[in-house]
C-alpha cells in the first residue's frame, strides 16, 4: 500500500466517523425540554374543553390579528370576539362594547367560573376596556392587541392586577 493510499484510507475513516457522529447527534433527543410552558398548558386546557364547538371556534380564530372595531378574519377586537363566540357557541346576544358587556353579566368569583364565562379587565383606569372568555384551569381566550386571538394564562400578574369583573350572562 502506498503512502497516498494510506492517507486516503485514513481520511475515508475520519469522514465515515464524522458522518456517523453527525447522524447520532442529529437523532438524539433534546435535553432540557420544558413541557410545562404556558403554551403546553394551554394546549392541555384546549384538549379538555367540554364543548367541542368551542374548541373548533377557538382553533378557527387563533392567530387572527387584532383590529379595533373588527368583526371578521381580517381583524377582530376583544369585544367583537366575545360577541361572536357567545352568539355562535352559546346562542347569547351581547352588546358590542366590552364596558356594555360587563353590565349584562351576573358576577361570580374566580372559583365559580365555568367554561364560556366572561372576564373583564381595566388596563387604562377604572373603566372596563378588555374582555376575554374563561376556559378552565385559569386559562382564557381573548383578542390581544399585540398577539391577536390567543389562549392566555390568567395567573400572569398583569391580568391579575387588571381584572375587575367576571361572570356569566344574565338570562
GROMACS .gro file of N, CA and C in nm:
model
  513
    1UNK      N    1   0.085  -0.116   0.000
    1UNK     CA    2   0.000   0.000   0.000
    1UNK      C    3   0.091   0.123   0.000
    2UNK      N    4   0.058   0.220  -0.085
    2UNK     CA    5   0.140   0.340  -0.095
    2UNK      C    6   0.099   0.440   0.012
    3UNK      N    7   0.180   0.544   0.028
    3UNK     CA    8   0.152   0.648   0.127
    3UNK      C    9   0.022   0.721   0.093
    4UNK      N   10   0.000   0.746  -0.036
    4UNK     CA   11  -0.124   0.814  -0.078
    4UNK      C   12  -0.246   0.728  -0.047
    5UNK      N   13  -0.236   0.597  -0.069
    5UNK     CA   14  -0.348   0.508  -0.039
    5UNK      C   15  -0.374   0.503   0.111
    6UNK      N   16  -0.270   0.502   0.190
    6UNK     CA   17  -0.283   0.500   0.335
    6UNK      C   18  -0.347   0.630   0.383
    7UNK      N   19  -0.305   0.741   0.330
    7UNK     CA   20  -0.360   0.872   0.368
    7UNK      C   21  -0.507   0.880   0.326
    8UNK      N   22  -0.535   0.832   0.206
    8UNK     CA   23  -0.673   0.833   0.157
    8UNK      C   24  -0.762   0.745   0.243
    9UNK      N   25  -0.711   0.628   0.282
    9UNK     CA   26  -0.786   0.537   0.367
    9UNK      C   27  -0.811   0.600   0.505
   10UNK      N   28  -0.714   0.672   0.558
   10UNK     CA   29  -0.729   0.741   0.687
   10UNK      C   30  -0.833   0.853   0.678
   11UNK      N   31  -0.829   0.928   0.570
   11UNK     CA   32  -0.928   1.035   0.551
   11UNK      C   33  -1.069   0.977   0.538
   12UNK      N   34  -1.079   0.864   0.465
   12UNK     CA   35  -1.209   0.800   0.449
   12UNK      C   36  -1.264   0.756   0.584
   13UNK      N   37  -1.179   0.697   0.668
   13UNK     CA   38  -1.222   0.654   0.801
   13UNK      C   39  -1.265   0.773   0.885
   14UNK      N   40  -1.190   0.883   0.877
   14UNK     CA   41  -1.225   1.004   0.951
   14UNK      C   42  -1.359   1.060   0.903
   15UNK      N   43  -1.376   1.064   0.771
   15UNK     CA   44  -1.502   1.113   0.714
   15UNK      C   45  -1.619   1.024   0.756
   16UNK      N   46  -1.600   0.893   0.753
   16UNK     CA   47  -1.704   0.799   0.795
   16UNK      C   48  -1.737   0.818   0.942
   17UNK      N   49  -1.636   0.835   1.025
   17UNK     CA   50  -1.657   0.857   1.168
   17UNK      C   51  -1.737   0.986   1.191
   18UNK      N   52  -1.701   1.093   1.120
   18UNK     CA   53  -1.772   1.220   1.136
   18UNK      C   54  -1.918   1.210   1.090
   19UNK      N   55  -1.942   1.135   0.984
   19UNK     CA   56  -2.079   1.117   0.935
   19UNK      C   57  -2.163   1.039   1.037
   20UNK      N   58  -2.105   0.934   1.094
   20UNK     CA   59  -2.176   0.856   1.196
   20UNK      C   60  -2.204   0.943   1.318
   21UNK      N   61  -2.106   1.021   1.359
   21UNK     CA   62  -2.123   1.112   1.471
   21UNK      C   63  -2.234   1.213   1.443
   22UNK      N   64  -2.237   1.268   1.322
   22UNK     CA   65  -2.340   1.363   1.284
   22UNK      C   66  -2.480   1.300   1.288
   23UNK      N   67  -2.493   1.180   1.237
   23UNK     CA   68  -2.622   1.110   1.237
   23UNK      C   69  -2.670   1.087   1.380
   24UNK      N   70  -2.582   1.039   1.467
   24UNK     CA   71  -2.623   1.013   1.605
   24UNK      C   72  -2.654   1.141   1.681
   25UNK      N   73  -2.578   1.245   1.657
   25UNK     CA   74  -2.607   1.370   1.728
   25UNK      C   75  -2.736   1.434   1.679
   26UNK      N   76  -2.770   1.417   1.553
   26UNK     CA   77  -2.894   1.472   1.499
   26UNK      C   78  -3.016   1.396   1.549
   27UNK      N   79  -3.000   1.271   1.581
   27UNK     CA   80  -3.113   1.188   1.624
   27UNK      C   81  -3.135   1.189   1.774
   28UNK      N   82  -3.042   1.241   1.848
   28UNK     CA   83  -3.058   1.237   1.993
   28UNK      C   84  -3.171   1.329   2.036
   29UNK      N   85  -3.234   1.297   2.146
   29UNK     CA   86  -3.345   1.379   2.196
   29UNK      C   87  -3.292   1.506   2.257
   30UNK      N   88  -3.373   1.610   2.254
   30UNK     CA   89  -3.335   1.737   2.312
   30UNK      C   90  -3.339   1.727   2.464
   31UNK      N   91  -3.238   1.783   2.526
   31UNK     CA   92  -3.237   1.789   2.671
   31UNK      C   93  -3.300   1.920   2.715
   32UNK      N   94  -3.342   1.924   2.838
   32UNK     CA   95  -3.400   2.045   2.897
   32UNK      C   96  -3.526   2.092   2.824
   33UNK      N   97  -3.602   2.001   2.770
   33UNK     CA   98  -3.728   2.038   2.707
   33UNK      C   99  -3.830   2.063   2.817
   34UNK      N  100  -3.880   2.185   2.824
   34UNK     CA  101  -3.974   2.223   2.929
   34UNK      C  102  -4.117   2.197   2.880
   35UNK      N  103  -4.178   2.091   2.929
   35UNK     CA  104  -4.315   2.058   2.887
   35UNK      C  105  -4.418   2.134   2.971
   36UNK      N  106  -4.371   2.217   3.062
   36UNK     CA  107  -4.462   2.291   3.148
   36UNK      C  108  -4.471   2.438   3.106
   37UNK      N  109  -4.452   2.466   2.979
   37UNK     CA  110  -4.462   2.603   2.931
   37UNK      C  111  -4.609   2.644   2.928
   38UNK      N  112  -4.632   2.773   2.919
   38UNK     CA  113  -4.769   2.824   2.910
   38UNK      C  114  -4.838   2.767   2.787
   39UNK      N  115  -4.767   2.761   2.676
   39UNK     CA  116  -4.827   2.708   2.553
   39UNK      C  117  -4.866   2.561   2.569
   40UNK      N  118  -4.782   2.483   2.634
   40UNK     CA  119  -4.814   2.341   2.655
   40UNK      C  120  -4.934   2.327   2.747
   41UNK      N  121  -4.939   2.407   2.852
   41UNK     CA  122  -5.053   2.401   2.944
   41UNK      C  123  -5.181   2.449   2.875
   42UNK      N  124  -5.169   2.550   2.790
   42UNK     CA  125  -5.285   2.598   2.714
   42UNK      C  126  -5.337   2.490   2.620
   43UNK      N  127  -5.247   2.415   2.559
   43UNK     CA  128  -5.288   2.306   2.470
   43UNK      C  129  -5.362   2.198   2.547
   44UNK      N  130  -5.317   2.168   2.668
   44UNK     CA  131  -5.386   2.069   2.752
   44UNK      C  132  -5.526   2.120   2.786
   45UNK      N  133  -5.537   2.246   2.826
   45UNK     CA  134  -5.667   2.304   2.859
   45UNK      C  135  -5.760   2.296   2.738
   46UNK      N  136  -5.710   2.332   2.621
   46UNK     CA  137  -5.792   2.326   2.500
   46UNK      C  138  -5.842   2.184   2.474
   47UNK      N  139  -5.756   2.086   2.494
   47UNK     CA  140  -5.796   1.947   2.468
   47UNK      C  141  -5.900   1.897   2.568
   48UNK      N  142  -5.911   1.966   2.681
   48UNK     CA  143  -6.005   1.922   2.785
   48UNK      C  144  -6.135   2.002   2.787
   49UNK      N  145  -6.157   2.090   2.689
   49UNK     CA  146  -6.281   2.167   2.686
   49UNK      C  147  -6.400   2.073   2.671
   50UNK      N  148  -6.508   2.104   2.742
   50UNK     CA  149  -6.630   2.023   2.734
   50UNK      C  150  -6.699   2.042   2.600
   51UNK      N  151  -6.698   2.166   2.551
   51UNK     CA  152  -6.766   2.200   2.426
   51UNK      C  153  -6.672   2.186   2.307
   52UNK      N  154  -6.697   2.088   2.224
   52UNK     CA  155  -6.616   2.071   2.102
   52UNK      C  156  -6.639   2.186   2.003
   53UNK      N  157  -6.763   2.239   1.992
   53UNK     CA  158  -6.780   2.358   1.906
   53UNK      C  159  -6.695   2.477   1.955
   54UNK      N  160  -6.682   2.492   2.087
   54UNK     CA  161  -6.597   2.598   2.142
   54UNK      C  162  -6.453   2.574   2.101
   55UNK      N  163  -6.406   2.452   2.113
   55UNK     CA  164  -6.270   2.415   2.072
   55UNK      C  165  -6.246   2.451   1.925
   56UNK      N  166  -6.340   2.412   1.838
   56UNK     CA  167  -6.325   2.440   1.696
   56UNK      C  168  -6.328   2.590   1.668
   57UNK      N  169  -6.416   2.663   1.737
   57UNK     CA  170  -6.426   2.807   1.717
   57UNK      C  171  -6.293   2.874   1.753
   58UNK      N  172  -6.238   2.839   1.868
   58UNK     CA  173  -6.111   2.899   1.911
   58UNK      C  174  -5.999   2.864   1.813
   59UNK      N  175  -5.991   2.738   1.774
   59UNK     CA  176  -5.888   2.698   1.677
   59UNK      C  177  -5.902   2.774   1.546
   60UNK      N  178  -6.025   2.795   1.503
   60UNK     CA  179  -6.051   2.866   1.378
   60UNK      C  180  -6.007   3.012   1.385
   61UNK      N  181  -6.017   3.073   1.501
   61UNK     CA  182  -5.985   3.215   1.517
   61UNK      C  183  -5.845   3.242   1.571
   62UNK      N  184  -5.779   3.141   1.629
   62UNK     CA  185  -5.647   3.163   1.688
   62UNK      C  186  -5.552   3.222   1.585
   63UNK      N  187  -5.485   3.329   1.626
   63UNK     CA  188  -5.388   3.396   1.539
   63UNK      C  189  -5.444   3.510   1.457
   64UNK      N  190  -5.577   3.522   1.450
   64UNK     CA  191  -5.635   3.636   1.376
   64UNK      C  192  -5.590   3.763   1.445
   65UNK      N  193  -5.540   3.857   1.367
   65UNK     CA  194  -5.483   3.978   1.426
   65UNK      C  195  -5.589   4.067   1.489
   66UNK      N  196  -5.545   4.151   1.580
   66UNK     CA  197  -5.632   4.247   1.646
   66UNK      C  198  -5.657   4.365   1.552
   67UNK      N  199  -5.782   4.407   1.544
   67UNK     CA  200  -5.817   4.529   1.471
   67UNK      C  201  -5.934   4.593   1.543
   68UNK      N  202  -5.914   4.715   1.593
   68UNK     CA  203  -6.019   4.787   1.666
   68UNK      C  204  -6.144   4.798   1.578
   69UNK      N  205  -6.257   4.753   1.631
   69UNK     CA  206  -6.382   4.757   1.556
   69UNK      C  207  -6.401   4.641   1.460
   70UNK      N  208  -6.301   4.555   1.448
   70UNK     CA  209  -6.308   4.443   1.354
   70UNK      C  210  -6.401   4.332   1.401
   71UNK      N  211  -6.461   4.267   1.303
   71UNK     CA  212  -6.553   4.156   1.332
   71UNK      C  213  -6.537   4.040   1.235
   72UNK      N  214  -6.421   4.030   1.171
   72UNK     CA  215  -6.401   3.921   1.076
   72UNK      C  216  -6.256   3.875   1.080
   73UNK      N  217  -6.221   3.780   0.993
   73UNK     CA  218  -6.088   3.720   0.995
   73UNK      C  219  -5.978   3.816   0.949
   74UNK      N  220  -6.015   3.931   0.895
   74UNK     CA  221  -5.914   4.031   0.860
   74UNK      C  222  -5.865   4.103   0.985
   75UNK      N  223  -5.938   4.090   1.096
   75UNK     CA  224  -5.902   4.152   1.222
   75UNK      C  225  -6.024   4.163   1.312
   76UNK      N  226  -6.001   4.146   1.441
   76UNK     CA  227  -6.112   4.148   1.537
   76UNK      C  228  -6.064   4.209   1.667
   77UNK      N  229  -6.153   4.278   1.737
   77UNK     CA  230  -6.116   4.328   1.869
   77UNK      C  231  -6.175   4.237   1.976
   78UNK      N  232  -6.142   4.265   2.102
   78UNK     CA  233  -6.179   4.175   2.211
   78UNK      C  234  -6.330   4.162   2.227
   79UNK      N  235  -6.402   4.274   2.222
   79UNK     CA  236  -6.547   4.267   2.242
   79UNK      C  237  -6.617   4.204   2.123
   80UNK      N  238  -6.563   4.224   2.004
   80UNK     CA  239  -6.618   4.159   1.885
   80UNK      C  240  -6.599   4.009   1.892
   81UNK      N  241  -6.482   3.966   1.940
   81UNK     CA  242  -6.456   3.823   1.955
   81UNK      C  243  -6.550   3.761   2.057
   82UNK      N  244  -6.567   3.829   2.172
   82UNK     CA  245  -6.659   3.778   2.275
   82UNK      C  246  -6.802   3.772   2.221
   83UNK      N  247  -6.842   3.874   2.148
   83UNK     CA  248  -6.977   3.879   2.091
   83UNK      C  249  -7.000   3.762   1.996
   84UNK      N  250  -6.906   3.739   1.902
   84UNK     CA  251  -6.922   3.629   1.806
   84UNK      C  252  -6.916   3.493   1.873
   85UNK      N  253  -6.825   3.475   1.968
   85UNK     CA  254  -6.816   3.348   2.037
   85UNK      C  255  -6.944   3.317   2.113
   86UNK      N  256  -6.994   3.413   2.189
   86UNK     CA  257  -7.117   3.391   2.267
   86UNK      C  258  -7.235   3.361   2.175
   87UNK      N  259  -7.244   3.432   2.064
   87UNK     CA  260  -7.356   3.412   1.972
   87UNK      C  261  -7.347   3.276   1.902
   88UNK      N  262  -7.230   3.244   1.848
   88UNK     CA  263  -7.214   3.122   1.769
   88UNK      C  264  -7.208   2.995   1.853
   89UNK      N  265  -7.155   3.002   1.973
   89UNK     CA  266  -7.139   2.881   2.054
   89UNK      C  267  -7.254   2.863   2.153
   90UNK      N  268  -7.298   2.970   2.216
   90UNK     CA  269  -7.398   2.959   2.322
   90UNK      C  270  -7.534   3.021   2.287
   91UNK      N  271  -7.543   3.087   2.172
   91UNK     CA  272  -7.670   3.149   2.133
   91UNK      C  273  -7.704   3.273   2.214
   92UNK      N  274  -7.605   3.333   2.278
   92UNK     CA  275  -7.627   3.452   2.361
   92UNK      C  276  -7.603   3.580   2.282
   93UNK      N  277  -7.685   3.679   2.306
   93UNK     CA  278  -7.666   3.811   2.246
   93UNK      C  279  -7.592   3.899   2.345
   94UNK      N  280  -7.495   3.974   2.296
   94UNK     CA  281  -7.417   4.065   2.380
   94UNK      C  282  -7.413   4.203   2.314
   95UNK      N  283  -7.401   4.308   2.393
   95UNK     CA  284  -7.374   4.440   2.335
   95UNK      C  285  -7.237   4.437   2.266
   96UNK      N  286  -7.209   4.538   2.187
   96UNK     CA  287  -7.084   4.541   2.110
   96UNK      C  288  -6.962   4.580   2.193
   97UNK      N  289  -6.974   4.671   2.285
   97UNK     CA  290  -6.860   4.723   2.361
   97UNK      C  291  -6.837   4.643   2.489
   98UNK      N  292  -6.710   4.624   2.527
   98UNK     CA  293  -6.678   4.546   2.647
   98UNK      C  294  -6.737   4.608   2.773
   99UNK      N  295  -6.740   4.740   2.784
   99UNK     CA  296  -6.798   4.802   2.904
   99UNK      C  297  -6.947   4.775   2.913
  100UNK      N  298  -7.015   4.771   2.798
  100UNK     CA  299  -7.158   4.738   2.797
  100UNK      C  300  -7.180   4.589   2.823
  101UNK      N  301  -7.088   4.505   2.775
  101UNK     CA  302  -7.097   4.361   2.801
  101UNK      C  303  -7.085   4.333   2.950
  102UNK      N  304  -6.998   4.407   3.018
  102UNK     CA  305  -6.979   4.387   3.162
  102UNK      C  306  -7.106   4.416   3.240
  103UNK      N  307  -7.191   4.502   3.186
  103UNK     CA  308  -7.315   4.540   3.255
  103UNK      C  309  -7.422   4.431   3.249
  104UNK      N  310  -7.405   4.333   3.160
  104UNK     CA  311  -7.510   4.231   3.144
  104UNK      C  312  -7.468   4.094   3.198
  105UNK      N  313  -7.372   4.093   3.288
  105UNK     CA  314  -7.333   3.964   3.346
  105UNK      C  315  -7.367   3.958   3.494
  106UNK      N  316  -7.386   3.835   3.539
  106UNK     CA  317  -7.405   3.806   3.682
  106UNK      C  318  -7.266   3.775   3.737
  107UNK      N  319  -7.219   3.856   3.830
  107UNK     CA  320  -7.083   3.846   3.881
  107UNK      C  321  -7.061   3.715   3.957
  108UNK      N  322  -6.944   3.656   3.934
  108UNK     CA  323  -6.901   3.534   4.002
  108UNK      C  324  -6.759   3.554   4.052
  109UNK      N  325  -6.722   3.476   4.152
  109UNK     CA  326  -6.583   3.475   4.196
  109UNK      C  327  -6.504   3.387   4.100
  110UNK      N  328  -6.373   3.399   4.105
  110UNK     CA  329  -6.287   3.319   4.016
  110UNK      C  330  -6.311   3.169   4.034
  111UNK      N  331  -6.333   3.126   4.156
  111UNK     CA  332  -6.355   2.984   4.182
  111UNK      C  333  -6.486   2.931   4.126
  112UNK      N  334  -6.579   3.019   4.094
  112UNK     CA  335  -6.710   2.979   4.041
  112UNK      C  336  -6.716   2.981   3.889
  113UNK      N  337  -6.613   3.031   3.823
  113UNK     CA  338  -6.618   3.045   3.678
  113UNK      C  339  -6.626   2.912   3.607
  114UNK      N  340  -6.705   2.911   3.501
  114UNK     CA  341  -6.724   2.793   3.417
  114UNK      C  342  -6.682   2.827   3.274
  115UNK      N  343  -6.660   2.724   3.197
  115UNK     CA  344  -6.627   2.739   3.056
  115UNK      C  345  -6.729   2.830   2.987
  116UNK      N  346  -6.682   2.934   2.922
  116UNK     CA  347  -6.770   3.025   2.849
  116UNK      C  348  -6.805   3.152   2.924
  117UNK      N  349  -6.773   3.160   3.054
  117UNK     CA  350  -6.799   3.282   3.130
  117UNK      C  351  -6.707   3.395   3.080
  118UNK      N  352  -6.749   3.518   3.103
  118UNK     CA  353  -6.674   3.634   3.058
  118UNK      C  354  -6.588   3.691   3.171
  119UNK      N  355  -6.471   3.743   3.134
  119UNK     CA  356  -6.379   3.805   3.228
  119UNK      C  357  -6.348   3.945   3.175
  120UNK      N  358  -6.358   4.044   3.263
  120UNK     CA  359  -6.338   4.183   3.222
  120UNK      C  360  -6.217   4.243   3.291
  121UNK      N  361  -6.149   4.330   3.218
  121UNK     CA  362  -6.025   4.392   3.265
  121UNK      C  363  -6.032   4.543   3.246
  122UNK      N  364  -5.951   4.611   3.325
  122UNK     CA  365  -5.932   4.754   3.308
  122UNK      C  366  -5.782   4.781   3.307
  123UNK      N  367  -5.729   4.802   3.188
  123UNK     CA  368  -5.586   4.829   3.175
  123UNK      C  369  -5.557   4.978   3.176
  124UNK      N  370  -5.660   5.060   3.153
  124UNK     CA  371  -5.636   5.203   3.141
  124UNK      C  372  -5.701   5.286   3.250
  125UNK      N  373  -5.737   5.231   3.360
  125UNK     CA  374  -5.802   5.307   3.466
  125UNK      C  375  -5.908   5.224   3.535
  126UNK      N  376  -6.021   5.287   3.567
  126UNK     CA  377  -6.127   5.214   3.637
  126UNK      C  378  -6.230   5.151   3.544
  127UNK      N  379  -6.246   5.205   3.425
  127UNK     CA  380  -6.349   5.155   3.333
  127UNK      C  381  -6.304   5.026   3.264
  128UNK      N  382  -6.400   4.937   3.239
  128UNK     CA  383  -6.372   4.813   3.166
  128UNK      C  384  -6.327   4.849   3.025
  129UNK      N  385  -6.213   4.792   2.983
  129UNK     CA  386  -6.165   4.818   2.848
  129UNK      C  387  -6.115   4.692   2.776
  130UNK      N  388  -6.140   4.575   2.836
  130UNK     CA  389  -6.098   4.450   2.772
  130UNK      C  390  -6.184   4.335   2.824
  131UNK      N  391  -6.208   4.236   2.737
  131UNK     CA  392  -6.288   4.120   2.774
  131UNK      C  393  -6.226   3.994   2.716
  132UNK      N  394  -6.240   3.885   2.791
  132UNK     CA  395  -6.198   3.754   2.745
  132UNK      C  396  -6.299   3.650   2.788
  133UNK      N  397  -6.282   3.528   2.741
  133UNK     CA  398  -6.375   3.420   2.773
  133UNK      C  399  -6.299   3.312   2.851
  134UNK      N  400  -6.352   3.279   2.969
  134UNK     CA  401  -6.288   3.180   3.056
  134UNK      C  402  -6.301   3.041   2.994
  135UNK      N  403  -6.192   2.963   3.004
  135UNK     CA  404  -6.194   2.826   2.956
  135UNK      C  405  -6.193   2.729   3.074
  136UNK      N  406  -6.080   2.715   3.140
  136UNK     CA  407  -6.069   2.633   3.261
  136UNK      C  408  -5.927   2.645   3.314
  137UNK      N  409  -5.907   2.603   3.436
  137UNK     CA  410  -5.775   2.599   3.498
  137UNK      C  411  -5.696   2.729   3.481
  138UNK      N  412  -5.765   2.842   3.500
  138UNK     CA  413  -5.702   2.974   3.493
  138UNK      C  414  -5.660   3.016   3.351
  139UNK      N  415  -5.716   2.957   3.250
  139UNK     CA  416  -5.688   2.998   3.113
  139UNK      C  417  -5.811   3.061   3.050
  140UNK      N  418  -5.787   3.155   2.961
  140UNK     CA  419  -5.895   3.222   2.890
  140UNK      C  420  -5.851   3.252   2.749
  141UNK      N  421  -5.946   3.281   2.662
  141UNK     CA  422  -5.918   3.318   2.524
  141UNK      C  423  -5.963   3.462   2.506
  142UNK      N  424  -5.887   3.538   2.429
  142UNK     CA  425  -5.920   3.678   2.404
  142UNK      C  426  -5.849   3.726   2.280
  143UNK      N  427  -5.887   3.844   2.234
  143UNK     CA  428  -5.818   3.909   2.123
  143UNK      C  429  -5.722   4.010   2.183
  144UNK      N  430  -5.597   3.973   2.189
  144UNK     CA  431  -5.492   4.058   2.244
  144UNK      C  432  -5.454   4.166   2.143
  145UNK      N  433  -5.432   4.286   2.191
  145UNK     CA  434  -5.394   4.395   2.099
  145UNK      C  435  -5.260   4.369   2.032
  146UNK      N  436  -5.173   4.294   2.096
  146UNK     CA  437  -5.040   4.270   2.039
  146UNK      C  438  -5.023   4.132   1.974
  147UNK      N  439  -5.101   4.032   2.018
  147UNK     CA  440  -5.082   3.896   1.968
  147UNK      C  441  -5.202   3.839   1.896
  148UNK      N  442  -5.309   3.916   1.882
  148UNK     CA  443  -5.429   3.866   1.817
  148UNK      C  444  -5.503   3.768   1.907
  149UNK      N  445  -5.586   3.684   1.847
  149UNK     CA  446  -5.665   3.588   1.924
  149UNK      C  447  -5.571   3.480   1.977
  150UNK      N  448  -5.576   3.463   2.110
  150UNK     CA  449  -5.481   3.374   2.176
  150UNK      C  450  -5.541   3.319   2.305
  151UNK      N  451  -5.500   3.198   2.342
  151UNK     CA  452  -5.533   3.142   2.472
  151UNK      C  453  -5.422   3.185   2.568
  152UNK      N  454  -5.462   3.242   2.681
  152UNK     CA  455  -5.366   3.303   2.773
  152UNK      C  456  -5.389   3.255   2.916
  153UNK      N  457  -5.290   3.278   3.001
  153UNK     CA  458  -5.290   3.235   3.140
  153UNK      C  459  -5.332   3.352   3.230
  154UNK      N  460  -5.443   3.335   3.300
  154UNK     CA  461  -5.494   3.440   3.389
  154UNK      C  462  -5.405   3.464   3.510
  155UNK      N  463  -5.315   3.373   3.539
  155UNK     CA  464  -5.230   3.393   3.656
  155UNK      C  465  -5.113   3.489   3.629
  156UNK      N  466  -5.100   3.536   3.507
  156UNK     CA  467  -4.998   3.636   3.476
  156UNK      C  468  -5.031   3.762   3.557
  157UNK      N  469  -4.933   3.816   3.628
  157UNK     CA  470  -4.960   3.930   3.717
  157UNK      C  471  -5.031   4.048   3.651
  158UNK      N  472  -5.002   4.078   3.528
  158UNK     CA  473  -5.069   4.191   3.461
  158UNK      C  474  -5.220   4.167   3.450
  159UNK      N  475  -5.260   4.043   3.425
  159UNK     CA  476  -5.403   4.011   3.418
  159UNK      C  477  -5.465   4.014   3.557
  160UNK      N  478  -5.395   3.961   3.654
  160UNK     CA  479  -5.446   3.961   3.792
  160UNK      C  480  -5.471   4.104   3.840
  161UNK      N  481  -5.380   4.191   3.810
  161UNK     CA  482  -5.389   4.331   3.853
  161UNK      C  483  -5.503   4.404   3.781
  162UNK      N  484  -5.524   4.371   3.654
  162UNK     CA  485  -5.622   4.445   3.573
  162UNK      C  486  -5.763   4.387   3.577
  163UNK      N  487  -5.780   4.264   3.626
  163UNK     CA  488  -5.912   4.201   3.626
  163UNK      C  489  -6.006   4.274   3.721
  164UNK      N  490  -6.126   4.309   3.670
  164UNK     CA  491  -6.221   4.384   3.752
  164UNK      C  492  -6.354   4.312   3.774
  165UNK      N  493  -6.388   4.219   3.686
  165UNK     CA  494  -6.519   4.154   3.697
  165UNK      C  495  -6.520   4.027   3.613
  166UNK      N  496  -6.596   3.929   3.657
  166UNK     CA  497  -6.610   3.805   3.581
  166UNK      C  498  -6.747   3.746   3.612
  167UNK      N  499  -6.801   3.671   3.518
  167UNK     CA  500  -6.929   3.606   3.544
  167UNK      C  501  -6.996   3.557   3.417
  168UNK      N  502  -7.121   3.516   3.435
  168UNK     CA  503  -7.199   3.461   3.324
  168UNK      C  504  -7.305   3.561   3.282
  169UNK      N  505  -7.354   3.544   3.160
  169UNK     CA  506  -7.456   3.634   3.107
  169UNK      C  507  -7.587   3.611   3.181
  170UNK      N  508  -7.651   3.721   3.222
  170UNK     CA  509  -7.781   3.712   3.290
  170UNK      C  510  -7.883   3.663   3.188
  171UNK      N  511  -7.964   3.568   3.229
  171UNK     CA  512  -8.072   3.519   3.139
  171UNK      C  513  -8.207   3.562   3.189
   0.00000   0.00000   0.00000
